[in-house]
PDB file of C-alpha atoms in Angstrom:
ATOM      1  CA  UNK A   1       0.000   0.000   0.000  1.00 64.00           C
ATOM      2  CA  UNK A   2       3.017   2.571  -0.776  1.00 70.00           C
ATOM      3  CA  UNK A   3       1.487   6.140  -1.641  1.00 92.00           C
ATOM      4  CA  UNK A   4       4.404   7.602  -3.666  1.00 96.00           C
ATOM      5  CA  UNK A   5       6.443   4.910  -5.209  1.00 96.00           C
ATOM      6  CA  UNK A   6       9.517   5.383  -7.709  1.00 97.00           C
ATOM      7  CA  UNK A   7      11.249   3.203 -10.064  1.00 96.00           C
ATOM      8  CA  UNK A   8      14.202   2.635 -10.523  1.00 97.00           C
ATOM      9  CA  UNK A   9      16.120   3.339  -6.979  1.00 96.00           C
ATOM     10  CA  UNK A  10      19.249   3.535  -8.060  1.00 97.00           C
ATOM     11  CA  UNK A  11      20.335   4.452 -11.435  1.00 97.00           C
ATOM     12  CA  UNK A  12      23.994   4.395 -12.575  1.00 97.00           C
ATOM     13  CA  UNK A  13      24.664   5.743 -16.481  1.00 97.00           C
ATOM     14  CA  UNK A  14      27.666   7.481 -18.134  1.00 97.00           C
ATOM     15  CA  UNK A  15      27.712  10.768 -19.479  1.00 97.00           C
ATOM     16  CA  UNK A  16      25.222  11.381 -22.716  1.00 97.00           C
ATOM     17  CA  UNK A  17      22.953   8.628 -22.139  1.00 97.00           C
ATOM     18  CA  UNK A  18      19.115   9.277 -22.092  1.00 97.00           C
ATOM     19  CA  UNK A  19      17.416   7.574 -18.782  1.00 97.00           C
ATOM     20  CA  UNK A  20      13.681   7.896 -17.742  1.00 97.00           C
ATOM     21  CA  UNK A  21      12.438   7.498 -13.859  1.00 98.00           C
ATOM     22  CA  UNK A  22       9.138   6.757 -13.116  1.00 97.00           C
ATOM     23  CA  UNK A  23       6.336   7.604 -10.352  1.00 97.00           C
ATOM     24  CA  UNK A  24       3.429   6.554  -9.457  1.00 97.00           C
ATOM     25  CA  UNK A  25       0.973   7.697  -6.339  1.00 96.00           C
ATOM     26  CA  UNK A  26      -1.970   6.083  -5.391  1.00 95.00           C
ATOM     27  CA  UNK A  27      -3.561   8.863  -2.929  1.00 92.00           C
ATOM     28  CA  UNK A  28      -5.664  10.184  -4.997  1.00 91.00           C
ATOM     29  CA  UNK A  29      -4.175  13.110  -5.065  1.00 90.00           C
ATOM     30  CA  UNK A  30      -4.468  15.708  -8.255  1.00 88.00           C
ATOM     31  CA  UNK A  31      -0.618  17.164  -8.229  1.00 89.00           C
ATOM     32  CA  UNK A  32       2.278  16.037  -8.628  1.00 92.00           C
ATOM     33  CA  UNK A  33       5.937  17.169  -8.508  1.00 93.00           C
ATOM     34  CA  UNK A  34       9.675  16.439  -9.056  1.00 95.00           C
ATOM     35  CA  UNK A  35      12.248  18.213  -6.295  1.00 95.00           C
ATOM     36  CA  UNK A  36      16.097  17.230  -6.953  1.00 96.00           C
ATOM     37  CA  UNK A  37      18.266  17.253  -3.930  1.00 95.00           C
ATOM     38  CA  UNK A  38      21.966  17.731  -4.695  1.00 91.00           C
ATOM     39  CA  UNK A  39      24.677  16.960  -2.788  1.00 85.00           C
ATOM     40  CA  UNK A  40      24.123  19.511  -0.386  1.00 83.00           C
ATOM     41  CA  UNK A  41      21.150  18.350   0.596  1.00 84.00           C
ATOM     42  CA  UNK A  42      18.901  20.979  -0.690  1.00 89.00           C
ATOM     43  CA  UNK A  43      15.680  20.007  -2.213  1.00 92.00           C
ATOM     44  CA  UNK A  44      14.253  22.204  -5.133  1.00 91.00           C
ATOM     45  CA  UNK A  45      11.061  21.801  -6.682  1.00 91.00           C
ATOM     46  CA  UNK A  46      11.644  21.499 -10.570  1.00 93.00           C
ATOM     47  CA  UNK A  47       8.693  20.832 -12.330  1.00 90.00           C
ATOM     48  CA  UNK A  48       5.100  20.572 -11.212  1.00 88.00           C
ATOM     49  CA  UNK A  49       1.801  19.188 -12.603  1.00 87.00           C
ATOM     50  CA  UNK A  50      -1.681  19.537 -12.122  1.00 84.00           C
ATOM     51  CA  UNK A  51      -4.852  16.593 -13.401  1.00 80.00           C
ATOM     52  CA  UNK A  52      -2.048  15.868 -16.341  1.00 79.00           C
ATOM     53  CA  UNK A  53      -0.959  20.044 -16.900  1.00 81.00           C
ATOM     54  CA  UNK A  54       2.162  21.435 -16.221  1.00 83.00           C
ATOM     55  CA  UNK A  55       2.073  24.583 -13.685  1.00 79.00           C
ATOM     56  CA  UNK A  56       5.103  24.932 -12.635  1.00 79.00           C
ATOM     57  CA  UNK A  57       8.148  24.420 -14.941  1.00 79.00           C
ATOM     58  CA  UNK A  58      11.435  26.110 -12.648  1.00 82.00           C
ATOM     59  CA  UNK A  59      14.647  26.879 -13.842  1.00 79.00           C
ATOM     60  CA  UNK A  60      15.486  23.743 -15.621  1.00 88.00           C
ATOM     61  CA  UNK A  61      17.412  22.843 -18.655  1.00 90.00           C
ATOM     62  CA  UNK A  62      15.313  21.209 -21.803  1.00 91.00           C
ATOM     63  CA  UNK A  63      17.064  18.201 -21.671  1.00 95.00           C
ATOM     64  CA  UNK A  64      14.602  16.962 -18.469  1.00 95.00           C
ATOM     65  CA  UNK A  65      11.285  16.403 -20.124  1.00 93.00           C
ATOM     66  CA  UNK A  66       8.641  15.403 -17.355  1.00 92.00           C
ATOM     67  CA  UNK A  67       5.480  13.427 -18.791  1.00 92.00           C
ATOM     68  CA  UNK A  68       2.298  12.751 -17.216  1.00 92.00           C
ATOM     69  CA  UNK A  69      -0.234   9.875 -18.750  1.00 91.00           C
ATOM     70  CA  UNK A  70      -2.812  10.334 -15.996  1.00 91.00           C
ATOM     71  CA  UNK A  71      -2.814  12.565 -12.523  1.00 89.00           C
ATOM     72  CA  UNK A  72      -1.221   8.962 -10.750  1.00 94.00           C
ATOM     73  CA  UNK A  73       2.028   8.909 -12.864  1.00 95.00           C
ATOM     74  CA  UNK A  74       4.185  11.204 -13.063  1.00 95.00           C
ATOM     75  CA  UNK A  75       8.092  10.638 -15.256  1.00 96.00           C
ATOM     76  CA  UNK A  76      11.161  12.333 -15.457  1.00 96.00           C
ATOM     77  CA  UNK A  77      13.353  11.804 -18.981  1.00 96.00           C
ATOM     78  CA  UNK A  78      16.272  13.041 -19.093  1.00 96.00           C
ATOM     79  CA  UNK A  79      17.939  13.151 -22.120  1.00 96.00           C
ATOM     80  CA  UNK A  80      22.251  13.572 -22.690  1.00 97.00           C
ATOM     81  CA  UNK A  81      22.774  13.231 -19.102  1.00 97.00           C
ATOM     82  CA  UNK A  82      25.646  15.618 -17.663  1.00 96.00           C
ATOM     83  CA  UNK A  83      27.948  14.552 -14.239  1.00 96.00           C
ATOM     84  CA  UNK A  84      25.802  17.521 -12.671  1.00 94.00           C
ATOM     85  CA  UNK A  85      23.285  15.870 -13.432  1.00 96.00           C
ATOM     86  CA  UNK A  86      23.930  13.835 -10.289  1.00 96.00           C
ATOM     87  CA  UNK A  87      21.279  13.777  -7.376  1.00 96.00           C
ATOM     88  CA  UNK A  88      18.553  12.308  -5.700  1.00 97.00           C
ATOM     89  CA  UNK A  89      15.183  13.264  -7.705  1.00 98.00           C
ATOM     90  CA  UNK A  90      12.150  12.978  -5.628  1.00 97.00           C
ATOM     91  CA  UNK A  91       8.630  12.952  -6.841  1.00 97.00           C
ATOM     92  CA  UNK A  92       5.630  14.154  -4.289  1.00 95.00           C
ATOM     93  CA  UNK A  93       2.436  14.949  -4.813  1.00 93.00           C
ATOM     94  CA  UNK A  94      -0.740  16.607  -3.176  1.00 89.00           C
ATOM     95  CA  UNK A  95      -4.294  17.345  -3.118  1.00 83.00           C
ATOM     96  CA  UNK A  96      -5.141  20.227  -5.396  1.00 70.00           C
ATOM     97  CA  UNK A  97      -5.556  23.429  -3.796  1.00 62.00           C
ATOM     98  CA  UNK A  98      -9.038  24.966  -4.274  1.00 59.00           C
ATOM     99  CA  UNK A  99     -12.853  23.921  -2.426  1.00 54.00           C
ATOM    100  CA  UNK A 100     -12.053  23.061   0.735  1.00 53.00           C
ATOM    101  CA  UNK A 101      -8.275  22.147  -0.113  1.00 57.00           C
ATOM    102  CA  UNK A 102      -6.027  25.212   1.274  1.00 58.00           C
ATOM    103  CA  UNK A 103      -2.659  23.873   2.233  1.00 66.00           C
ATOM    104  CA  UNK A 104      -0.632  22.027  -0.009  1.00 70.00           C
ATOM    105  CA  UNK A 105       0.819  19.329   2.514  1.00 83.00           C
ATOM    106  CA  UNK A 106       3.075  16.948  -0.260  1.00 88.00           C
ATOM    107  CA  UNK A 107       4.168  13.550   0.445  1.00 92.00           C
ATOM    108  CA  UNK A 108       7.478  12.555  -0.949  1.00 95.00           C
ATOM    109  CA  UNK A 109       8.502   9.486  -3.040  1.00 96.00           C
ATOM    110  CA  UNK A 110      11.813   6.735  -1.539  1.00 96.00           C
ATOM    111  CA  UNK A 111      13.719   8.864  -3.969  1.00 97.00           C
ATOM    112  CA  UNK A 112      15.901   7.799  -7.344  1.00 97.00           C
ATOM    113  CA  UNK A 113      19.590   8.425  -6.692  1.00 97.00           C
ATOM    114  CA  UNK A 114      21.024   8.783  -9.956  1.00 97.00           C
ATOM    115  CA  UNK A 115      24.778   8.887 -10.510  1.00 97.00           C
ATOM    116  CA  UNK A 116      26.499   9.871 -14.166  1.00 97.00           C
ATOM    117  CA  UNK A 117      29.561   8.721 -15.009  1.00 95.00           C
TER     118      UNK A 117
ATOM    119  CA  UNK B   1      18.283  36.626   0.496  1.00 63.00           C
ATOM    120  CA  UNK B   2      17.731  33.041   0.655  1.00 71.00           C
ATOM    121  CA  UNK B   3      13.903  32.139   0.309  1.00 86.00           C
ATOM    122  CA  UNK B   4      14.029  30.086   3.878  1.00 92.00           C
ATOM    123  CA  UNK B   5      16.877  30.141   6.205  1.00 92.00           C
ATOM    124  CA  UNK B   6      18.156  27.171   8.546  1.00 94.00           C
ATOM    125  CA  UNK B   7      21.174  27.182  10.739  1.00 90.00           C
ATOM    126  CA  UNK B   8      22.970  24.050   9.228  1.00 87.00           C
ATOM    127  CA  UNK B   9      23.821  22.500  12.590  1.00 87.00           C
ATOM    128  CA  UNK B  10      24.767  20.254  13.652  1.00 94.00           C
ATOM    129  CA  UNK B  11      22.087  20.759  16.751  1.00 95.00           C
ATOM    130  CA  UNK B  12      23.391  18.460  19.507  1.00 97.00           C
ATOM    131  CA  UNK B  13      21.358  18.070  22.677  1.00 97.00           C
ATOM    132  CA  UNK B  14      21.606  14.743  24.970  1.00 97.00           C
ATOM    133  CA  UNK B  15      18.188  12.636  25.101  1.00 97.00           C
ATOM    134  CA  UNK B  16      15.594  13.932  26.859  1.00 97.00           C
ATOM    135  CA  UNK B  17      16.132  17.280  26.416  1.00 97.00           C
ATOM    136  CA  UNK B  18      14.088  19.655  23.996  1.00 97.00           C
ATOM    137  CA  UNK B  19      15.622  20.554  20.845  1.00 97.00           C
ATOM    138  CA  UNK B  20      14.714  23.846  19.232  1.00 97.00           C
ATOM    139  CA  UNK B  21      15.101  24.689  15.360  1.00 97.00           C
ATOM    140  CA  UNK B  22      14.588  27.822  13.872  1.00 96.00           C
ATOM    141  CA  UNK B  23      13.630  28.782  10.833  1.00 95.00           C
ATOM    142  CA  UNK B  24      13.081  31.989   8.901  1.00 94.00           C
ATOM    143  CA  UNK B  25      11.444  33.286   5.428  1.00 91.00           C
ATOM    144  CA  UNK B  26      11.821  36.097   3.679  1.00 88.00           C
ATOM    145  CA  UNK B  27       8.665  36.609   1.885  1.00 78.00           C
ATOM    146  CA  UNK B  28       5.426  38.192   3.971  1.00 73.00           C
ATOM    147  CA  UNK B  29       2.795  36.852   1.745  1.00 77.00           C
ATOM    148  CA  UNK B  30       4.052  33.090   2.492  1.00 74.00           C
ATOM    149  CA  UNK B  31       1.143  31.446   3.326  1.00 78.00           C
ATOM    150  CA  UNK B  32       1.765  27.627   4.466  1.00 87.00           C
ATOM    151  CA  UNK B  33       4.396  26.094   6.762  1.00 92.00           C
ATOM    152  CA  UNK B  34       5.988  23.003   7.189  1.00 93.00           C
ATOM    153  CA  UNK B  35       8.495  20.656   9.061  1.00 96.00           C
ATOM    154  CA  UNK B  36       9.422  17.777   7.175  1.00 96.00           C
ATOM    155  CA  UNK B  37      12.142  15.682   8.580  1.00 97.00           C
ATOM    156  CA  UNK B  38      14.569  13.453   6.676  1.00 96.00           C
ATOM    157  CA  UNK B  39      16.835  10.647   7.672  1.00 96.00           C
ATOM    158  CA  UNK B  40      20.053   9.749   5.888  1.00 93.00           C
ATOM    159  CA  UNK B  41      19.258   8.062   2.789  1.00 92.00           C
ATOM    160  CA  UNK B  42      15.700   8.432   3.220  1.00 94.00           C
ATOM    161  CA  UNK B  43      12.940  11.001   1.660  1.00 95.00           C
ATOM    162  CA  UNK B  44      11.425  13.626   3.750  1.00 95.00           C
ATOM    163  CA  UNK B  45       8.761  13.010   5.699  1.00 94.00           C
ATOM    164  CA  UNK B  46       6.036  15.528   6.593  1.00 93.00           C
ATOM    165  CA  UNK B  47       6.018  15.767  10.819  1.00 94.00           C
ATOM    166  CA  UNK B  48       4.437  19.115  11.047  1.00 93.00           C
ATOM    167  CA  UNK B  49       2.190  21.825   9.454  1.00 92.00           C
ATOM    168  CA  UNK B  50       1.053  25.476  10.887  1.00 92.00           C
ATOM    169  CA  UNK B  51      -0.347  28.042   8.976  1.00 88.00           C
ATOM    170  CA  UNK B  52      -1.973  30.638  11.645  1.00 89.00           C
ATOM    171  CA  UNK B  53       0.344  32.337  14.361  1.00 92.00           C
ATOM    172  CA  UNK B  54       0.987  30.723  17.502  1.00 94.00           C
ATOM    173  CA  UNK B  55       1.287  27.166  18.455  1.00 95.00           C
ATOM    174  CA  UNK B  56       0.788  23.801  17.527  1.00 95.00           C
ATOM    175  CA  UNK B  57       1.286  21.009  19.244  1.00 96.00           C
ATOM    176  CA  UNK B  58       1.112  17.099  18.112  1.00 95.00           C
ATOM    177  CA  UNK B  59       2.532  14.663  20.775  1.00 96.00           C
ATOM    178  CA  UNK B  60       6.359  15.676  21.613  1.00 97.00           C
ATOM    179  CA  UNK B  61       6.014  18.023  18.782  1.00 97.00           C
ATOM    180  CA  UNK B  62       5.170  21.767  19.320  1.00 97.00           C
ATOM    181  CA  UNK B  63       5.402  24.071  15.884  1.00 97.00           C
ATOM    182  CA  UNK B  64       5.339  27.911  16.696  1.00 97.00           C
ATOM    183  CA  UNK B  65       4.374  30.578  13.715  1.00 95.00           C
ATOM    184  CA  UNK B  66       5.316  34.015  14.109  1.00 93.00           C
ATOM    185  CA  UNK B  67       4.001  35.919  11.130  1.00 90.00           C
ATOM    186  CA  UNK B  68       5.421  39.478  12.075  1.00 90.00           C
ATOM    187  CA  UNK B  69       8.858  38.381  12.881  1.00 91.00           C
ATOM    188  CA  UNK B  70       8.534  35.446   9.135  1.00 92.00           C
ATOM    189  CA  UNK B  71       9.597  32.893  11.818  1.00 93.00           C
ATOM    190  CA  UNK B  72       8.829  29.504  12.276  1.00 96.00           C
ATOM    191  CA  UNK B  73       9.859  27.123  14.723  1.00 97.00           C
ATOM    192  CA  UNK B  74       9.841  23.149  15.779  1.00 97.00           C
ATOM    193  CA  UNK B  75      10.570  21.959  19.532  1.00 97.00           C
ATOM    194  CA  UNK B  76      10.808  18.499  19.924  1.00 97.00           C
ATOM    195  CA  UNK B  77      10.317  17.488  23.937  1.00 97.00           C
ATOM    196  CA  UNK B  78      11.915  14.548  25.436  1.00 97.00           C
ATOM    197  CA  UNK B  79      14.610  14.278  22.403  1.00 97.00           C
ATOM    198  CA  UNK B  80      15.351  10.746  21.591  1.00 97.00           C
ATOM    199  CA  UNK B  81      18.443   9.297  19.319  1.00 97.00           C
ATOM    200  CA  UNK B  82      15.875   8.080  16.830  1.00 96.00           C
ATOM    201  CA  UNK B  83      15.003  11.868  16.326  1.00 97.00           C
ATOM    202  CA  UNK B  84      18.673  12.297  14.925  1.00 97.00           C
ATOM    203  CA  UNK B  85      17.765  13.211  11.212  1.00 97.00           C
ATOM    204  CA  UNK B  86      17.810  16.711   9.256  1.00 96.00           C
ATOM    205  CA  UNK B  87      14.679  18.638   9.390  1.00 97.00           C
ATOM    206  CA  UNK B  88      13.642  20.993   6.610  1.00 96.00           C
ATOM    207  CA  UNK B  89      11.881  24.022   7.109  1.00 96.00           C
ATOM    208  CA  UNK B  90       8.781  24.392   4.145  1.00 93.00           C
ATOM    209  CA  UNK B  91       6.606  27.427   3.123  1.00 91.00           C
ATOM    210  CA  UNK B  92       5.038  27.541   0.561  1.00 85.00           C
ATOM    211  CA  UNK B  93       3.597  31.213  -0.806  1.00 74.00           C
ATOM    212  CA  UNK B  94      -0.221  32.029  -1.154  1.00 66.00           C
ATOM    213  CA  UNK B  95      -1.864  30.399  -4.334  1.00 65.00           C
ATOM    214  CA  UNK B  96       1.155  28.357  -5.425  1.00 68.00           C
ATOM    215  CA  UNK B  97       1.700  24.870  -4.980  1.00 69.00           C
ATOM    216  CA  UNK B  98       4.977  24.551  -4.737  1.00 78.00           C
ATOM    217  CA  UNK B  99       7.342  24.018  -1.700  1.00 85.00           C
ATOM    218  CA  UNK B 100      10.084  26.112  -1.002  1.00 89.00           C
ATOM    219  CA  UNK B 101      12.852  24.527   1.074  1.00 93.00           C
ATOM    220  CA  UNK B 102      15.463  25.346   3.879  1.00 94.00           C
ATOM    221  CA  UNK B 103      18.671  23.890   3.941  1.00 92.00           C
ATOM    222  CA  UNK B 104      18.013  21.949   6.920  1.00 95.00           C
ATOM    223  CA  UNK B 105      19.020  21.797  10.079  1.00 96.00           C
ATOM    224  CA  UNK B 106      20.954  18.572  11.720  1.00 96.00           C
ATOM    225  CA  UNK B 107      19.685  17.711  14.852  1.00 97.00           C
ATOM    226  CA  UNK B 108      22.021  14.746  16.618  1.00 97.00           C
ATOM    227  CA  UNK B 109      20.798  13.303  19.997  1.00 97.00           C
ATOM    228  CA  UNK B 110      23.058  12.088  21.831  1.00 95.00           C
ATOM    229  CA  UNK B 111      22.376   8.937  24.266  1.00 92.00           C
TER     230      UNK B 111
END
């Protein structure tokens, strides 16, 4: 009964390769997101979508496409992957905010630790 | 000015004591607050929300809002080694969805 589940956990590629991460959350909820955490440790919301629509696209280069079938999956694909392209990417998602939904309290995803060689 | 600012610890207290993190924002229209705490290796983990001034308390928990001053804080009573993890400070700013993070703050508890 995970709510936020990612595949793969680990992923290990060399430079230039294209990879693709998957999520998938089963709360019902109508949002989702990808944060990537650096080495640092700081988490920073990338891309965001809402019942299959992007809403929020950050700072990101075109190379990470995220794609969303229906409002329970959410993917990353990341095309000629770069060594700074290093990180843990978590998905999350939420309730849409609106009727009776104010606060957007996200639950987070086990996480993808991808490493480029 | 950084969005949301943590003290990057670590915060060492001995068990049983009560830890204290701090957190501050800079922008006055953020609307939602959060503590989510993260172990090593693990994602983070939603412990705590407060989005009117004042306190709020779940079990050893307490979050405290201070709008006027754009401070937030967690207290965690009766600190116990299993609480030894980073905790991020969250806002997130009226009518967007998205979080904005802290750096986190370390909290070890020592035995």
């Amino acid at each position: 009964d995970t709510a936020v589940s990612q595949t793969p956990k680990y992923l290990v590629t060399q430079m230039g390769n294209d990879k693709s991460i998957k999520c998938e959350q089963n709360l019902g909820h109508d949002t989702m997101y990808w944060y990537k955490q650096d080495s640092k440790k700081f988490l920073k919301i990338m891309f965001s979508y809402n019942n299959k629509e992007l809403i929020i696209n950050e700072t990101v280069p075109n190379r990470f496409s995220p794609k969303s079938p229906d409002k329970a999956h959410l993917n990353l694909h990341i095309n000629s992957l770069e060594l700074g392209d290093s990180a843990v990417y978590f998905c999350a998602s939420s309730q849409e905010m609106g009727v009776g939904v104010f606060y957007n309290e996200q639950f987070f995803g086990p996480g993808t630790r991808l490493t480029v060689l | 000015q950084k969005e949301v600012e943590q003290n990057s610890g670590p915060l060492s207290v001995p068990e049983g004591a009560i830890a204290s993190l701090n957190c501050t924002y800079s922008d006055r229209v953020s609307q939602s607050f959060f503590w989510y705490r993260q172990y090593s290796g693990k994602s983070p983990e939603l412990i705590m929300s407060i989005y009117s001034n004042g306190d709020k308390e779940d079990g050893r928990f307490t979050a405290q809002l201070n709008k006027a001053s754009q401070y937030v804080s967690l207290l965690i009573r009766d600190s116990q080694p299993s609480d030894s993890a980073t905790y991020l400070c969250a806002i997130t700013l009226r009518g967007f969805q998205k979080l904005v993070f802290g750096t986190g703050t370390r909290l070890l508890v020592s035995p």
